[in-house]
PDB file of C-alpha atoms and ligand atoms in Angstrom:
ATOM      1  CA  MET A   1      10.133 -29.047   7.936  1.00 66.00           C
ATOM      2  CA  MET A   2       8.519 -28.725  11.311  1.00 70.00           C
ATOM      3  CA  ARG A   3       4.682 -28.310  11.379  1.00 71.00           C
ATOM      4  CA  LEU A   4       3.934 -25.938  14.834  1.00 79.00           C
ATOM      5  CA  THR A   5       0.368 -26.661  14.738  1.00 82.00           C
ATOM      6  CA  PRO A   6      -1.137 -30.402  14.278  1.00 83.00           C
ATOM      7  CA  ASP A   7      -1.517 -31.217  10.753  1.00 81.00           C
ATOM      8  CA  GLN A   8      -5.676 -31.941  10.827  1.00 82.00           C
ATOM      9  CA  SER A   9      -6.489 -31.818   7.058  1.00 79.00           C
ATOM     10  CA  SER A  10      -7.567 -35.728   7.285  1.00 86.00           C
ATOM     11  CA  HIS A  11     -10.597 -34.835   9.511  1.00 87.00           C
ATOM     12  CA  VAL A  12     -12.246 -32.559   7.057  1.00 85.00           C
ATOM     13  CA  ARG A  13     -15.442 -32.779   6.022  1.00 89.00           C
ATOM     14  CA  ARG A  14     -16.065 -32.275   2.933  1.00 91.00           C
ATOM     15  CA  THR A  15     -19.251 -32.442   0.757  1.00 94.00           C
ATOM     16  CA  PRO A  16     -19.546 -34.415  -2.457  1.00 96.00           C
ATOM     17  CA  LEU A  17     -18.031 -32.786  -5.292  1.00 97.00           C
ATOM     18  CA  VAL A  18     -20.394 -31.426  -7.983  1.00 98.00           C
ATOM     19  CA  ASP A  19     -20.057 -30.071 -11.027  1.00 98.00           C
ATOM     20  CA  PHE A  20     -21.395 -26.440 -13.125  1.00 98.00           C
ATOM     21  CA  THR A  21     -20.159 -24.491 -15.422  1.00 98.00           C
ATOM     22  CA  PHE A  22     -18.141 -21.401 -16.346  1.00 98.00           C
ATOM     23  CA  ASP A  23     -18.843 -19.360 -19.430  1.00 97.00           C
ATOM     24  CA  GLY A  24     -19.643 -23.307 -20.715  1.00 97.00           C
ATOM     25  CA  THR A  25     -16.376 -25.052 -19.622  1.00 97.00           C
ATOM     26  CA  GLY A  26     -17.043 -27.517 -16.447  1.00 98.00           C
ATOM     27  CA  VAL A  27     -15.907 -27.201 -13.004  1.00 98.00           C
ATOM     28  CA  SER A  28     -16.153 -29.211  -9.582  1.00 97.00           C
ATOM     29  CA  GLY A  29     -17.040 -28.044  -6.591  1.00 97.00           C
ATOM     30  CA  HIS A  30     -17.721 -28.414  -3.560  1.00 97.00           C
ATOM     31  CA  ASP A  31     -21.689 -28.840  -3.022  1.00 97.00           C
ATOM     32  CA  GLY A  32     -23.043 -26.380  -1.209  1.00 95.00           C
ATOM     33  CA  GLU A  33     -19.358 -24.415  -1.020  1.00 96.00           C
ATOM     34  CA  SER A  34     -19.044 -20.485  -1.995  1.00 97.00           C
ATOM     35  CA  LEU A  35     -19.202 -19.595  -5.857  1.00 98.00           C
ATOM     36  CA  ALA A  36     -16.209 -17.501  -5.852  1.00 98.00           C
ATOM     37  CA  VAL A  37     -13.575 -19.975  -4.219  1.00 96.00           C
ATOM     38  CA  ALA A  38     -14.442 -23.107  -6.464  1.00 97.00           C
ATOM     39  CA  LEU A  39     -13.438 -20.942  -9.947  1.00 98.00           C
ATOM     40  CA  MET A  40     -11.386 -20.058  -7.712  1.00 97.00           C
ATOM     41  CA  ARG A  41      -9.625 -23.032  -7.010  1.00 95.00           C
ATOM     42  CA  ALA A  42     -10.077 -23.635 -11.390  1.00 97.00           C
ATOM     43  CA  GLY A  43      -8.048 -20.760 -12.086  1.00 97.00           C
ATOM     44  CA  HIS A  44     -11.268 -18.516 -13.066  1.00 97.00           C
ATOM     45  CA  LEU A  45     -10.107 -15.490 -11.495  1.00 97.00           C
ATOM     46  CA  HIS A  46     -11.378 -13.130 -13.781  1.00 97.00           C
ATOM     47  CA  LEU A  47     -15.029 -12.630 -13.781  1.00 98.00           C
ATOM     48  CA  ARG A  48     -15.671  -9.546 -15.031  1.00 97.00           C
ATOM     49  CA  ASP A  49     -14.832  -6.295 -17.166  1.00 97.00           C
ATOM     50  CA  ALA A  50     -14.709  -3.101 -15.385  1.00 95.00           C
ATOM     51  CA  PRO A  51     -17.410  -1.073 -17.301  1.00 91.00           C
ATOM     52  CA  GLU A  52     -14.832   2.186 -17.580  1.00 92.00           C
ATOM     53  CA  ASP A  53     -11.699   0.415 -18.634  1.00 94.00           C
ATOM     54  CA  GLY A  54     -12.717  -2.956 -19.097  1.00 93.00           C
ATOM     55  CA  GLY A  55     -10.394  -4.340 -16.471  1.00 96.00           C
ATOM     56  CA  ALA A  56     -10.305  -7.687 -15.447  1.00 97.00           C
ATOM     57  CA  ARG A  57     -12.358  -7.942 -11.761  1.00 97.00           C
ATOM     58  CA  GLY A  58     -12.762 -10.778  -9.531  1.00 97.00           C
ATOM     59  CA  LEU A  59     -12.444 -11.497  -5.811  1.00 96.00           C
ATOM     60  CA  PHE A  60     -12.069  -9.241  -4.045  1.00 97.00           C
ATOM     61  CA  CYS A  61     -13.553  -8.583  -0.607  1.00 97.00           C
ATOM     62  CA  CYS A  62     -15.026 -12.250  -0.021  1.00 95.00           C
ATOM     63  CA  MET A  63     -18.016 -10.607   1.941  1.00 96.00           C
ATOM     64  CA  GLY A  64     -20.537  -8.820  -0.246  1.00 96.00           C
ATOM     65  CA  LEU A  65     -19.193  -5.122  -0.558  1.00 97.00           C
ATOM     66  CA  CYS A  66     -17.659  -4.915  -3.472  1.00 97.00           C
ATOM     67  CA  GLN A  67     -19.600  -6.219  -5.972  1.00 96.00           C
ATOM     68  CA  GLU A  68     -15.936  -6.648  -7.798  1.00 97.00           C
ATOM     69  CA  CYS A  69     -16.849 -10.772  -7.951  1.00 98.00           C
ATOM     70  CA  VAL A  70     -20.007 -10.899 -10.286  1.00 98.00           C
ATOM     71  CA  VAL A  71     -21.500 -13.505 -12.332  1.00 98.00           C
ATOM     72  CA  ARG A  72     -24.273 -14.361 -13.595  1.00 98.00           C
ATOM     73  CA  ILE A  73     -26.774 -17.690 -13.218  1.00 97.00           C
ATOM     74  CA  ASP A  74     -30.300 -17.937 -14.590  1.00 94.00           C
ATOM     75  CA  GLY A  75     -30.155 -14.250 -15.521  1.00 94.00           C
ATOM     76  CA  MET A  76     -29.385 -12.519 -12.508  1.00 97.00           C
ATOM     77  CA  VAL A  77     -26.056 -11.042 -11.777  1.00 97.00           C
ATOM     78  CA  VAL A  78     -24.743 -12.299  -8.354  1.00 98.00           C
ATOM     79  CA  GLU A  79     -21.584 -11.838  -6.158  1.00 98.00           C
ATOM     80  CA  SER A  80     -20.304 -15.061  -6.254  1.00 98.00           C
ATOM     81  CA  CYS A  81     -18.879 -14.472  -2.738  1.00 98.00           C
ATOM     82  CA  ARG A  82     -22.340 -15.069  -1.701  1.00 98.00           C
ATOM     83  CA  SER A  83     -23.310 -17.691  -3.933  1.00 98.00           C
ATOM     84  CA  THR A  84     -23.028 -21.600  -3.379  1.00 98.00           C
ATOM     85  CA  VAL A  85     -22.177 -24.273  -5.895  1.00 97.00           C
ATOM     86  CA  ALA A  86     -24.976 -26.790  -7.128  1.00 97.00           C
ATOM     87  CA  GLN A  87     -25.329 -29.530  -9.051  1.00 97.00           C
ATOM     88  CA  GLY A  88     -25.649 -28.418 -12.580  1.00 97.00           C
ATOM     89  CA  LEU A  89     -25.473 -24.937 -11.833  1.00 97.00           C
ATOM     90  CA  ALA A  90     -24.813 -22.554 -14.969  1.00 98.00           C
ATOM     91  CA  VAL A  91     -22.380 -19.628 -14.219  1.00 98.00           C
ATOM     92  CA  THR A  92     -21.415 -17.403 -16.903  1.00 98.00           C
ATOM     93  CA  SER A  93     -18.723 -13.931 -16.329  1.00 97.00           C
ATOM     94  CA  LEU A  94     -19.651 -10.782 -17.338  1.00 97.00           C
ATOM     95  CA  ARG A  95     -16.664 -10.309 -19.290  1.00 93.00           C
ATOM     96  CA  ARG A  96     -17.008  -8.401 -22.612  1.00 84.00           C
ATOM     97  CA  GLN A  97     -15.817 -11.250 -25.026  1.00 67.00           C
ATOM     98  CA  SER A  98     -16.243 -14.643 -23.020  1.00 48.00           C
TER      99      SER A  98
HETATM  100  S1  FES B   1     -15.613  -9.702  -3.415  1.00 78.77           S
HETATM  101 FE1  FES B   1     -16.253  -8.539  -3.046  1.00 78.77          FE
HETATM  102  S2  FES B   1     -18.978  -8.643  -3.580  1.00 78.77           S
HETATM  103 FE2  FES B   1     -18.380 -10.827  -3.588  1.00 78.77          FE
END
C-alpha cells in the first residue's frame, strides 16, 4: 500500500518507559504521557463501574469533562485522561469487583 504522506514515525522522540501498576498488574508507559493512553495501550479499557447499574465505563471525552475515566491514585479519585504516568505509580480502578 502506498502512503500519501511521508512516514515520520522514526522521528518521534519518546520519553523513557517507566513501570506502574493498575489493580496490582504491572503496566509500562512513557514517562509523562497520559495515564489513560498508557492504560488503553495495555488493554485496560474498563476503568470504573457506573454507580447506577454497574456498567463498564472508560475513556470517553479524553479532555476532563465526562469523568468516565476516573481511577484512584494515592487515595484520590482523578481523571486518568488528565493524569500522567510516572515510575511506581499505583493506580486502582473504581470497579465494584476488581
Ligand atoms: S475521558 Fe472524559 S474525563 Fe477523562
